[in-house]
Short mmCIF file of C-alpha atoms in Angstrom, two decimals:
data_model
loop_
_atom_site.label_atom_id
_atom_site.label_comp_id
_atom_site.label_asym_id
_atom_site.label_seq_id
_atom_site.Cartn_x
_atom_site.Cartn_y
_atom_site.Cartn_z
CA MET A 12 -52.85 -61.42 -14.76
CA PHE A 13 -55.17 -62.43 -17.59
CA HIS A 14 -58.01 -60.40 -16.04
CA LYS A 15 -55.82 -57.28 -15.84
CA ILE A 16 -54.91 -57.53 -19.53
CA LEU A 17 -58.52 -58.14 -20.51
CA LEU A 18 -59.73 -55.19 -18.39
CA PHE A 19 -56.98 -52.92 -19.75
CA SER A 20 -57.82 -53.91 -23.36
CA PHE A 21 -61.51 -53.23 -22.75
CA ALA A 22 -60.71 -49.79 -21.29
CA ILE A 23 -58.50 -48.84 -24.27
CA PHE A 24 -61.14 -50.06 -26.73
CA THR A 25 -63.83 -47.99 -24.95
CA LEU A 26 -61.71 -44.83 -25.02
CA MET A 27 -60.94 -45.27 -28.72
CA ASN A 28 -64.63 -45.71 -29.45
CA CYS A 29 -65.50 -42.46 -27.61
CA GLN A 30 -62.94 -40.55 -29.68
CA SER A 31 -64.37 -42.06 -32.87
CA GLN A 32 -67.92 -40.92 -32.00
CA LYS A 33 -66.70 -37.42 -31.18
CA LEU A 34 -64.99 -37.11 -34.57
CA THR A 35 -68.11 -38.35 -36.36
CA LYS A 36 -70.32 -35.79 -34.59
CA GLU A 37 -67.91 -32.93 -35.37
CA SER A 38 -67.64 -33.84 -39.05
CA GLY A 39 -71.45 -34.09 -39.24
CA ALA A 40 -71.80 -30.59 -37.81
CA LYS A 41 -69.30 -29.25 -40.34
CA LYS A 42 -71.19 -30.91 -43.19
CA SER A 43 -74.53 -29.38 -42.16
CA THR A 44 -72.95 -25.90 -41.89
CA LYS A 45 -71.39 -26.32 -45.33
CA ASN A 46 -74.77 -27.41 -46.74
CA GLN A 47 -76.49 -24.34 -45.26
CA VAL A 48 -73.87 -22.02 -46.76
CA LYS A 49 -74.14 -23.84 -50.08
CA ASP A 50 -77.96 -23.45 -50.07
CA VAL A 51 -77.69 -19.73 -49.37
CA LEU A 52 -75.13 -19.29 -52.15
CA GLN A 53 -77.16 -21.32 -54.67
CA GLU A 54 -80.36 -19.45 -53.89
CA ASN A 55 -78.45 -16.14 -53.71
CA LEU A 56 -80.54 -15.18 -50.68
CA ILE A 57 -79.64 -13.15 -47.62
CA TYR A 58 -81.31 -14.32 -44.41
CA LEU A 59 -81.95 -11.77 -41.63
CA ASN A 60 -83.55 -12.12 -38.20
CA GLU A 61 -85.64 -9.29 -36.77
CA GLY A 62 -83.35 -6.42 -35.82
CA GLN A 63 -80.32 -7.93 -37.57
CA THR A 64 -78.06 -5.85 -39.84
CA ASN A 65 -75.88 -7.31 -42.57
CA PHE A 66 -73.25 -5.50 -44.65
CA LEU A 67 -73.08 -6.77 -48.23
CA LYS A 68 -69.59 -6.24 -49.62
CA GLU A 69 -70.47 -6.79 -53.27
CA GLN A 70 -73.22 -4.15 -53.23
CA GLN A 71 -71.51 -1.95 -50.59
CA MET A 72 -74.85 -1.86 -48.78
CA ASN A 73 -76.13 -2.24 -45.22
CA VAL A 74 -79.44 -4.09 -44.91
CA THR A 75 -81.41 -4.20 -41.65
CA PHE A 76 -84.61 -6.16 -41.01
CA LYS A 77 -86.47 -3.63 -38.85
CA GLY A 78 -89.51 -5.80 -38.20
CA ILE A 79 -92.80 -7.19 -39.37
CA ILE A 80 -95.48 -4.62 -40.18
CA SER A 81 -98.33 -7.06 -40.67
CA ASP A 82 -98.80 -10.78 -41.19
CA SER A 83 -102.20 -11.75 -42.52
CA ARG A 84 -101.06 -15.04 -44.09
CA CYS A 85 -103.54 -17.84 -43.66
CA PRO A 86 -102.28 -20.21 -40.91
CA THR A 87 -101.49 -23.78 -41.90
CA GLY A 88 -104.38 -26.15 -41.32
CA VAL A 89 -107.01 -23.41 -41.70
CA ASN A 90 -109.28 -22.76 -44.68
CA CYS A 91 -109.20 -19.09 -45.64
CA ILE A 92 -110.88 -17.04 -48.35
CA TRP A 93 -107.70 -15.05 -49.01
CA ALA A 94 -104.11 -16.31 -48.76
CA GLY A 95 -102.99 -13.13 -47.03
CA ALA A 96 -99.60 -11.49 -47.07
CA ALA A 97 -96.73 -10.61 -44.79
CA LYS A 98 -95.40 -7.06 -44.92
CA VAL A 99 -91.96 -6.20 -43.55
CA SER A 100 -89.89 -3.09 -42.96
CA VAL A 101 -86.29 -3.11 -44.20
CA GLU A 102 -83.74 -0.33 -43.85
CA VAL A 103 -81.16 -0.09 -46.65
CA MET A 104 -78.16 2.18 -46.94
CA THR A 105 -75.15 2.24 -49.25
CA THR A 106 -71.76 3.58 -48.26
CA THR A 107 -72.62 6.80 -50.15
CA SER A 108 -76.30 7.26 -49.23
CA ARG A 109 -78.50 7.96 -46.26
CA PRO A 110 -80.62 5.19 -44.68
CA MET A 111 -83.93 4.54 -46.41
CA LEU A 112 -86.85 2.54 -45.02
CA ILE A 113 -88.61 0.32 -47.57
CA GLU A 114 -91.66 -1.90 -47.17
CA LEU A 115 -91.74 -5.29 -48.86
CA SER A 116 -94.54 -7.84 -49.04
CA SER A 117 -94.67 -11.56 -49.61
CA LEU A 118 -96.72 -10.94 -52.76
CA ASP A 119 -97.25 -8.26 -55.41
CA LEU A 120 -100.70 -6.70 -55.25
CA THR A 121 -100.57 -2.98 -55.98
CA SER A 122 -104.30 -2.49 -55.29
CA ARG A 123 -103.57 -3.30 -51.62
CA ASN A 124 -100.20 -1.53 -51.62
CA PHE A 125 -98.29 -4.84 -51.45
CA VAL A 126 -94.97 -4.69 -53.29
CA LYS A 127 -92.62 -7.67 -53.36
CA THR A 128 -89.66 -5.87 -54.99
CA GLN A 129 -88.27 -2.35 -54.54
CA ASN A 130 -85.34 -0.69 -56.29
CA PHE A 131 -82.64 1.00 -54.26
CA ALA A 132 -79.34 2.36 -55.64
CA GLY A 133 -79.72 0.35 -58.85
CA TYR A 134 -80.46 -2.94 -57.07
CA ASN A 135 -83.74 -4.85 -56.96
CA ILE A 136 -84.45 -5.94 -53.40
CA THR A 137 -87.02 -8.76 -53.35
CA LEU A 138 -88.66 -10.39 -50.35
CA GLU A 139 -88.46 -14.13 -51.08
CA LYS A 140 -89.42 -15.73 -47.74
CA VAL A 141 -90.92 -14.80 -44.38
CA LEU A 142 -90.40 -17.42 -41.70
CA PRO A 143 -91.93 -18.95 -39.63
CA TYR A 144 -95.26 -19.49 -41.32
CA PRO A 145 -98.15 -18.92 -38.89
CA ASN A 146 -100.16 -21.90 -37.68
CA GLN A 147 -103.17 -22.39 -35.41
CA THR A 148 -101.15 -22.06 -32.18
CA ASN A 149 -98.60 -19.42 -33.25
CA ASN A 150 -100.14 -16.20 -34.46
CA THR A 151 -98.54 -12.84 -35.24
CA ALA A 152 -98.46 -11.77 -31.58
CA THR A 153 -96.67 -14.91 -30.37
CA LEU A 154 -94.20 -14.83 -33.28
CA LYS A 155 -93.14 -11.22 -32.61
CA GLY A 156 -89.34 -11.07 -32.49
CA GLN A 157 -88.95 -14.56 -34.00
CA TYR A 158 -89.40 -13.66 -37.67
CA GLN A 159 -86.72 -14.25 -40.27
CA ILE A 160 -86.73 -13.01 -43.86
CA ALA A 161 -84.87 -14.02 -46.98
CA LEU A 162 -84.00 -11.25 -49.44
CA LYS A 163 -82.70 -11.50 -52.98
CA ILE A 164 -80.64 -8.51 -54.10
CA GLU A 165 -79.67 -8.18 -57.75
CA LYS A 166 -78.84 -5.39 -60.17
CA GLY A 167 -81.70 -4.05 -62.27
CA ASN A 168 -84.94 -2.10 -62.38
CA VAL A 169 -88.31 -3.12 -60.96
CA ASP A 170 -91.31 -3.94 -63.17
CA HIS A 171 -94.47 -3.26 -61.14
CA ASN A 172 -96.81 -4.22 -64.00
CA ASN A 173 -96.80 -7.85 -62.85
CA THR A 174 -99.64 -8.04 -60.34
CA GLU A 175 -101.22 -11.18 -58.99
CA ASN A 176 -104.60 -11.61 -57.40
CA PRO A 177 -104.39 -14.39 -54.82
CA ILE A 178 -107.99 -15.24 -53.99
CA THR A 179 -107.66 -18.65 -52.36
CA THR A 180 -105.01 -20.51 -50.43
CA GLN A 181 -103.12 -23.70 -51.13
#
């Protein structure tokens, strides 16, 4: 009789422990999702994967990441003479306009036709991030279809007088 009670108690304790672990994992997943949303809201960035479209209610605008045009950024772990730049194609359209294709770059360098910010319908659209960053094993060809961009969209006009000349990397 004592063995039955001991075995039954052990079984109940084990089942309660499994439920406890499940709740901990679920609450951890919720926390990480909340942190990601919080980061996006704090940075005021819109993340898009290649081919993804997002409708922005506040701006009444559709934004589509059409794809990467070029990615000449210096891979991590490699010494380069020039830092390089990533150039992307983004389609924007308001509820009252036709679609427009704009090209954005990871840096401003007008001499090479690299523009980081474009104005559309009274909003500055700025390319803030292009992910993933190339490395020695993953080049532009292997990353095709895996790119993600972060855009910042805010009211205002673009000032193209600010040009940088990135000669060296990190």
